[in-house]
Amino acid sequence: MDYSYTTYFAEIYDDVMKNVPYKYWFRYLKDLLKYYKLKPNSVLELASGTSNMTLKIINLQSVKRVTALDLSAAMLARAAEKLETELFNSRKFINYSIEENNSTYHLQQNSKNLTVNFKEQNMTDFYFENKFNLIVSFFDSLNYLTDLNQLQSCFESAAASLTENGLFIFDMNSIGRIKTIEEKSFVIEGDSYQCFWEDIVKAKENLWQVKLKICPDNDQLPCFEETHSERGYKIDTIVRLLKKSGFKAVDVYNAFSLASGKNNSDRLYFAASLNEKRLEQNQGQLKKLYYGTKNRIDYFFVSLRYLF
Ligand SMILES: C[S@@+](CC[C@H](N)C(=O)[O-])C[C@H]1O[C@@H](n2cnc3c(N)ncnc32)[C@H](O)[C@@H]1O
């Protein structure tokens, strides 16, 4: 695996990703939960990064326990910092305490107690005795698992940590997108850094790599380099691995809609369950149409906002 998400990149990650519409992604997640009639009280987020989605998930009314897992200590440190800033600035929580290890936060809202835990761990190998009824992952993090064995280990770990009626919802870049990303180089000019970005596509290997060179605006400090690698997998392969890992039912969507995902969709969303009948416990065809249309319209306006 390539070395990525070093301390320096973790520091600038949110600035580099400032145009990512997380708010909109969260609205889509909420619609998926409504569609599948799931009010989760415990959520595990895999590859949670600097907690852009975690900080939204803790606002779900039903949620009482959230674990944010990531391989990068630097990304998790940034996540914890952001949670502390939010606790300090917002009036949402009337009280909170932090456990000595600094990675578990107990928050108190008017009528609910919430525990948030940051865990430095590989998503290919985790197990939680206390199972979750929702496991999620966003922003093509699962594409970082660049071989089939890693992906399967991740799915097996998720299956072992999910309740029987829970859902595993994650997004991935489709194989079609990975193969056709345009190779280009550009520079992101930050307030205190320059980030040189180079896309490399190895279409035959279904591999997309991003080489980053980050130079602080300070001649005394060295530049940092890191490479990110994502592999694209066919939908059939992903579904087969999920089933091999214990999942009994899988729905695949073209992201931000409830239409079936295809290998050439840009981004895909998967909803998987251990119970064969669980995905059928949904709000039915009319609501599916409603949520699908609502999210496509939403997507159109979000795209406009980021175009101009
Ligand atoms: C594109 S970022 C997405 C972060 C976050 N989900 C978001 O939406 O901003 C990918 C994340 O995956 C994490 N990651 C990559 N490989 C991982 C692994 N094997 N186990 C756990 N986390 C991993 C990285 O540290 C990074 O935080």
Short mmCIF file of C-alpha atoms and ligand atoms in Angstrom, two decimals:
data_model
loop_
_atom_site.label_atom_id
_atom_site.label_comp_id
_atom_site.label_asym_id
_atom_site.label_seq_id
_atom_site.Cartn_x
_atom_site.Cartn_y
_atom_site.Cartn_z
CA MET A 1 0.00 0.00 0.00
CA ASP A 2 1.32 3.47 -0.83
CA TYR A 3 2.09 5.80 2.01
CA SER A 4 -0.52 8.53 2.17
CA TYR A 5 -2.37 10.83 4.56
CA THR A 6 0.81 11.95 6.28
CA THR A 7 0.73 14.68 8.91
CA TYR A 8 1.17 17.49 6.44
CA PHE A 9 -1.54 16.32 4.05
CA ALA A 10 -3.89 15.78 7.02
CA GLU A 11 -3.37 19.43 7.94
CA ILE A 12 -4.38 20.71 4.51
CA TYR A 13 -6.92 17.98 3.64
CA ASP A 14 -10.00 20.03 4.51
CA ASP A 15 -8.71 23.01 2.58
CA VAL A 16 -7.96 20.89 -0.51
CA MET A 17 -11.42 19.28 -0.24
CA LYS A 18 -13.31 22.47 0.57
CA ASN A 19 -15.58 22.11 -2.48
CA VAL A 20 -16.68 18.58 -1.67
CA PRO A 21 -20.45 18.73 -0.99
CA TYR A 22 -20.48 16.68 2.23
CA LYS A 23 -23.71 18.39 3.29
CA TYR A 24 -25.39 17.02 0.22
CA TRP A 25 -23.86 13.55 0.67
CA PHE A 26 -25.31 13.54 4.19
CA ARG A 27 -28.79 14.43 2.88
CA TYR A 28 -28.54 11.45 0.50
CA LEU A 29 -27.48 9.16 3.37
CA LYS A 30 -30.45 10.36 5.42
CA ASP A 31 -32.80 9.54 2.53
CA LEU A 32 -31.30 6.06 2.18
CA LEU A 33 -31.86 5.50 5.92
CA LYS A 34 -35.45 6.69 5.61
CA TYR A 35 -36.02 4.51 2.57
CA TYR A 36 -34.70 1.44 4.43
CA LYS A 37 -36.51 2.47 7.64
CA LEU A 38 -33.33 2.41 9.71
CA LYS A 39 -32.94 4.62 12.79
CA PRO A 40 -29.42 3.65 13.82
CA ASN A 41 -28.31 4.05 17.41
CA SER A 42 -24.75 2.86 16.82
CA VAL A 43 -22.67 3.81 13.78
CA LEU A 44 -19.21 2.77 12.65
CA GLU A 45 -17.58 4.91 9.98
CA LEU A 46 -14.70 3.29 8.10
CA ALA A 47 -11.88 5.54 6.81
CA SER A 48 -13.52 8.50 8.51
CA GLY A 49 -10.61 10.86 7.76
CA THR A 50 -10.90 14.27 9.37
CA SER A 51 -14.52 13.50 10.36
CA ASN A 52 -16.38 15.56 7.77
CA MET A 53 -19.20 13.01 7.69
CA THR A 54 -18.77 11.87 11.32
CA LEU A 55 -19.59 15.35 12.58
CA LYS A 56 -22.83 15.22 10.63
CA ILE A 57 -23.71 11.66 11.67
CA ILE A 58 -23.56 12.57 15.37
CA ASN A 59 -26.54 14.86 14.72
CA LEU A 60 -28.83 11.99 13.72
CA GLN A 61 -31.50 11.95 16.40
CA SER A 62 -31.36 8.17 17.01
CA VAL A 63 -27.56 7.92 17.28
CA LYS A 64 -26.02 7.22 20.70
CA ARG A 65 -22.63 5.73 19.79
CA VAL A 66 -20.30 6.57 16.91
CA THR A 67 -16.92 5.03 16.19
CA ALA A 68 -14.76 6.72 13.55
CA LEU A 69 -12.01 4.40 12.31
CA ASP A 70 -9.06 5.39 10.14
CA LEU A 71 -5.54 4.15 9.45
CA SER A 72 -3.99 7.60 9.62
CA ALA A 73 -3.26 8.92 13.12
CA ALA A 74 -2.79 12.37 11.61
CA MET A 75 -6.28 12.40 10.03
CA LEU A 76 -7.80 11.20 13.34
CA ALA A 77 -5.93 13.84 15.33
CA ARG A 78 -7.39 16.50 13.05
CA ALA A 79 -10.84 14.88 13.46
CA ALA A 80 -10.61 15.02 17.27
CA GLU A 81 -9.49 18.65 17.10
CA LYS A 82 -12.52 19.48 14.94
CA LEU A 83 -14.90 17.73 17.33
CA GLU A 84 -13.43 19.66 20.26
CA THR A 85 -13.79 22.96 18.38
CA GLU A 86 -17.41 22.10 17.62
CA LEU A 87 -18.07 21.21 21.26
CA PHE A 88 -16.51 24.46 22.36
CA ASN A 89 -18.33 26.65 19.84
CA SER A 90 -21.74 25.10 19.52
CA ARG A 91 -24.52 25.07 22.07
CA LYS A 92 -25.77 21.71 20.90
CA PHE A 93 -24.15 19.81 23.76
CA ILE A 94 -24.74 20.94 27.32
CA ASN A 95 -21.85 18.98 28.72
CA TYR A 96 -19.02 16.72 27.62
CA SER A 97 -16.07 14.81 28.99
CA ILE A 98 -13.03 13.27 27.35
CA GLU A 99 -11.58 9.96 28.51
CA GLU A 100 -7.93 9.86 29.45
CA ASN A 101 -6.82 8.19 26.22
CA ASN A 102 -8.18 11.30 24.44
CA SER A 103 -9.95 9.29 21.81
CA THR A 104 -13.34 8.80 23.50
CA TYR A 105 -15.76 11.67 24.01
CA HIS A 106 -18.93 11.49 26.09
CA LEU A 107 -21.36 14.18 25.02
CA GLN A 108 -24.59 15.16 26.67
CA GLN A 109 -27.41 16.73 24.72
CA ASN A 110 -30.72 17.68 26.35
CA SER A 111 -32.30 14.26 26.23
CA LYS A 112 -29.51 12.05 25.00
CA ASN A 113 -26.02 10.88 25.78
CA LEU A 114 -23.67 10.23 22.92
CA THR A 115 -20.27 8.56 22.81
CA VAL A 116 -17.82 9.33 20.00
CA ASN A 117 -14.73 7.21 19.69
CA PHE A 118 -11.79 7.67 17.31
CA LYS A 119 -9.96 4.48 16.46
CA GLU A 120 -6.67 4.16 14.61
CA GLN A 121 -7.02 0.89 12.76
CA ASN A 122 -6.80 -0.74 9.38
CA MET A 123 -10.26 -1.24 7.87
CA THR A 124 -9.08 -4.59 6.52
CA ASP A 125 -8.90 -5.97 10.04
CA PHE A 126 -11.27 -4.86 12.79
CA TYR A 127 -13.75 -6.42 15.15
CA PHE A 128 -16.14 -4.87 17.66
CA GLU A 129 -17.81 -7.07 20.24
CA ASN A 130 -20.49 -4.43 20.66
CA LYS A 131 -22.01 -4.53 17.17
CA PHE A 132 -23.25 -1.56 15.15
CA ASN A 133 -26.55 -1.25 13.33
CA LEU A 134 -25.05 0.99 10.68
CA ILE A 135 -21.57 0.80 9.12
CA VAL A 136 -20.71 3.46 6.55
CA SER A 137 -17.81 4.65 4.42
CA PHE A 138 -17.58 7.63 2.07
CA PHE A 139 -15.46 9.34 -0.55
CA ASP A 140 -14.18 6.25 -2.37
CA SER A 141 -12.18 5.17 0.67
CA LEU A 142 -12.81 1.49 -0.11
CA ASN A 143 -11.10 1.97 -3.49
CA TYR A 144 -7.91 2.45 -1.46
CA LEU A 145 -8.02 -1.30 -0.84
CA THR A 146 -6.16 -2.16 -3.99
CA ASP A 147 -6.31 -5.92 -3.88
CA LEU A 148 -9.21 -8.31 -3.65
CA ASN A 149 -7.98 -9.93 -0.42
CA GLN A 150 -7.94 -6.56 1.33
CA LEU A 151 -11.44 -5.75 0.12
CA GLN A 152 -12.73 -9.13 1.22
CA SER A 153 -11.09 -8.81 4.67
CA CYS A 154 -12.77 -5.43 5.04
CA PHE A 155 -16.16 -6.91 4.12
CA GLU A 156 -15.62 -9.87 6.50
CA SER A 157 -14.74 -7.47 9.34
CA ALA A 158 -17.84 -5.38 8.57
CA ALA A 159 -20.06 -8.48 8.53
CA ALA A 160 -18.70 -9.56 11.92
CA SER A 161 -19.35 -6.13 13.48
CA LEU A 162 -22.86 -5.51 12.08
CA THR A 163 -26.15 -6.48 13.72
CA GLU A 164 -28.40 -8.93 11.87
CA ASN A 165 -30.84 -6.19 10.79
CA GLY A 166 -28.22 -3.49 10.34
CA LEU A 167 -26.96 -1.99 7.08
CA PHE A 168 -23.53 -1.52 5.57
CA ILE A 169 -23.68 1.53 3.26
CA PHE A 170 -20.62 2.69 1.34
CA ASP A 171 -19.67 4.52 -1.82
CA MET A 172 -16.99 3.59 -4.35
CA ASN A 173 -15.65 5.03 -7.57
CA SER A 174 -16.87 2.80 -10.38
CA ILE A 175 -14.40 0.86 -12.51
CA GLY A 176 -15.59 2.97 -15.47
CA ARG A 177 -14.65 6.20 -13.76
CA ILE A 178 -11.23 4.96 -12.59
CA LYS A 179 -10.31 3.85 -16.13
CA THR A 180 -11.36 7.10 -17.76
CA ILE A 181 -10.08 9.75 -15.36
CA GLU A 182 -8.24 12.32 -17.41
CA GLU A 183 -4.48 12.36 -16.71
CA LYS A 184 -3.56 15.89 -15.72
CA SER A 185 -1.32 17.96 -13.47
CA PHE A 186 -2.25 21.16 -11.69
CA VAL A 187 -1.35 23.22 -8.67
CA ILE A 188 -3.62 24.01 -5.73
CA GLU A 189 -2.63 27.32 -4.20
CA GLY A 190 -3.44 27.34 -0.48
CA ASP A 191 -2.95 30.24 1.92
CA SER A 192 0.20 28.66 3.36
CA TYR A 193 1.12 25.95 0.87
CA GLN A 194 1.26 24.87 -2.75
CA CYS A 195 0.04 21.40 -3.60
CA PHE A 196 1.27 19.92 -6.92
CA TRP A 197 -1.26 17.32 -8.05
CA GLU A 198 -0.60 14.71 -10.74
CA ASP A 199 -3.15 12.12 -11.88
CA ILE A 200 -1.79 8.87 -13.31
CA VAL A 201 -4.16 6.29 -14.77
CA LYS A 202 -3.14 2.68 -15.39
CA ALA A 203 -6.30 1.66 -17.21
CA LYS A 204 -5.24 -1.97 -17.76
CA GLU A 205 -4.75 -2.40 -14.01
CA ASN A 206 -7.93 -0.42 -13.16
CA LEU A 207 -5.69 1.80 -11.08
CA TRP A 208 -5.76 5.56 -10.49
CA GLN A 209 -2.87 7.18 -8.68
CA VAL A 210 -2.53 10.71 -7.41
CA LYS A 211 0.99 11.94 -6.77
CA LEU A 212 1.07 14.89 -4.43
CA LYS A 213 3.94 17.21 -3.61
CA ILE A 214 3.06 19.66 -0.88
CA CYS A 215 5.35 22.63 -0.31
CA PRO A 216 4.79 24.94 2.65
CA ASP A 217 5.17 28.67 1.89
CA ASN A 218 8.28 28.70 4.03
CA ASP A 219 11.70 28.17 2.49
CA GLN A 220 12.96 26.69 5.76
CA LEU A 221 10.53 23.76 5.57
CA PRO A 222 10.88 20.82 3.17
CA CYS A 223 8.24 19.70 0.65
CA PHE A 224 6.37 16.45 1.36
CA GLU A 225 5.42 13.85 -1.20
CA GLU A 226 2.83 11.11 -1.08
CA THR A 227 1.01 8.83 -3.51
CA HIS A 228 -2.64 7.82 -3.30
CA SER A 229 -3.80 4.70 -5.13
CA GLU A 230 -7.35 3.65 -5.87
CA ARG A 231 -8.46 0.52 -7.70
CA GLY A 232 -11.75 0.14 -9.54
CA TYR A 233 -13.69 -3.13 -9.28
CA LYS A 234 -16.61 -4.41 -11.33
CA ILE A 235 -19.95 -4.34 -9.52
CA ASP A 236 -20.24 -8.14 -9.86
CA THR A 237 -16.89 -8.59 -8.15
CA ILE A 238 -17.86 -6.33 -5.23
CA VAL A 239 -21.23 -8.06 -4.81
CA ARG A 240 -19.57 -11.49 -5.00
CA LEU A 241 -17.05 -10.54 -2.28
CA LEU A 242 -19.82 -9.11 -0.08
CA LYS A 243 -21.78 -12.36 -0.41
CA LYS A 244 -18.67 -14.45 0.25
CA SER A 245 -18.18 -12.40 3.42
CA GLY A 246 -21.63 -13.17 4.81
CA PHE A 247 -23.85 -10.45 3.34
CA LYS A 248 -27.05 -11.95 1.98
CA ALA A 249 -28.58 -9.01 0.09
CA VAL A 250 -27.02 -6.07 -1.75
CA ASP A 251 -28.56 -3.07 -3.53
CA VAL A 252 -26.34 -0.99 -5.82
CA TYR A 253 -27.20 2.58 -6.79
CA ASN A 254 -25.93 5.18 -9.16
CA ALA A 255 -24.86 7.69 -6.49
CA PHE A 256 -27.35 10.33 -5.35
CA SER A 257 -30.24 8.51 -6.95
CA LEU A 258 -32.10 5.30 -6.30
CA ALA A 259 -31.52 4.06 -9.86
CA SER A 260 -29.44 0.90 -10.34
CA GLY A 261 -25.70 1.46 -10.45
CA LYS A 262 -23.74 0.48 -13.56
CA ASN A 263 -20.04 -0.16 -14.13
CA ASN A 264 -19.87 3.15 -15.97
CA SER A 265 -21.77 5.17 -13.34
CA ASP A 266 -19.46 7.76 -11.84
CA ARG A 267 -19.86 6.93 -8.19
CA LEU A 268 -21.72 3.94 -6.78
CA TYR A 269 -23.48 3.44 -3.47
CA PHE A 270 -23.88 -0.03 -1.99
CA ALA A 271 -26.36 -1.06 0.71
CA ALA A 272 -25.69 -4.53 2.09
CA SER A 273 -27.37 -6.56 4.82
CA LEU A 274 -26.79 -9.87 6.58
CA ASN A 275 -30.50 -10.63 6.65
CA GLU A 276 -31.74 -11.80 3.26
CA LYS A 277 -35.06 -9.96 3.63
CA ARG A 278 -33.80 -6.75 5.27
CA LEU A 279 -33.46 -4.65 2.11
CA GLU A 280 -37.05 -5.50 1.21
CA GLN A 281 -38.20 -3.80 4.41
CA ASN A 282 -38.22 -0.46 2.65
CA GLN A 283 -40.74 2.26 1.93
CA GLY A 284 -41.72 0.86 -1.49
CA GLN A 285 -41.57 1.95 -5.13
CA LEU A 286 -43.33 5.32 -4.81
CA LYS A 287 -41.00 6.53 -2.07
CA LYS A 288 -38.05 5.16 -4.03
CA LEU A 289 -39.10 7.31 -6.96
CA TYR A 290 -39.60 10.29 -4.65
CA TYR A 291 -36.18 10.05 -2.95
CA GLY A 292 -34.48 9.33 -6.28
CA THR A 293 -36.01 12.38 -7.98
CA LYS A 294 -35.44 14.63 -4.97
CA ASN A 295 -31.74 13.71 -4.85
CA ARG A 296 -31.23 14.16 -8.59
CA ILE A 297 -32.73 17.67 -8.40
CA ASP A 298 -30.64 18.39 -5.32
CA TYR A 299 -27.57 17.13 -7.19
CA PHE A 300 -28.28 19.39 -10.14
CA PHE A 301 -28.33 22.50 -7.90
CA VAL A 302 -25.27 21.37 -5.94
CA SER A 303 -23.36 20.87 -9.23
CA LEU A 304 -24.35 24.37 -10.38
CA ARG A 305 -23.09 25.84 -7.13
CA TYR A 306 -19.70 24.17 -7.57
CA LEU A 307 -19.44 25.08 -11.25
CA PHE A 308 -19.63 28.84 -10.68
C1 LIG B 1 -10.41 10.16 0.49
S1 LIG B 1 -10.10 10.07 2.22
C2 LIG B 1 -11.77 10.09 2.80
C3 LIG B 1 -11.88 10.52 4.22
C4 LIG B 1 -13.32 10.72 4.69
N1 LIG B 1 -14.09 9.52 4.52
C5 LIG B 1 -13.98 11.87 3.96
O1 LIG B 1 -15.05 11.64 3.39
O2 LIG B 1 -13.44 12.97 3.97
C6 LIG B 1 -9.62 8.40 2.42
C7 LIG B 1 -9.37 7.99 3.89
O3 LIG B 1 -9.15 6.58 3.90
C8 LIG B 1 -8.20 6.30 4.91
N2 LIG B 1 -7.66 4.97 4.62
C9 LIG B 1 -6.99 4.56 3.52
N3 LIG B 1 -6.68 3.26 3.63
C10 LIG B 1 -7.19 2.84 4.82
C11 LIG B 1 -7.21 1.59 5.51
N4 LIG B 1 -6.65 0.51 4.97
N5 LIG B 1 -7.84 1.51 6.71
C12 LIG B 1 -8.42 2.61 7.26
N6 LIG B 1 -8.41 3.82 6.66
C13 LIG B 1 -7.82 3.93 5.46
C14 LIG B 1 -7.19 7.43 4.78
O4 LIG B 1 -6.37 7.55 5.92
C15 LIG B 1 -8.14 8.62 4.54
O5 LIG B 1 -8.49 9.22 5.76
#
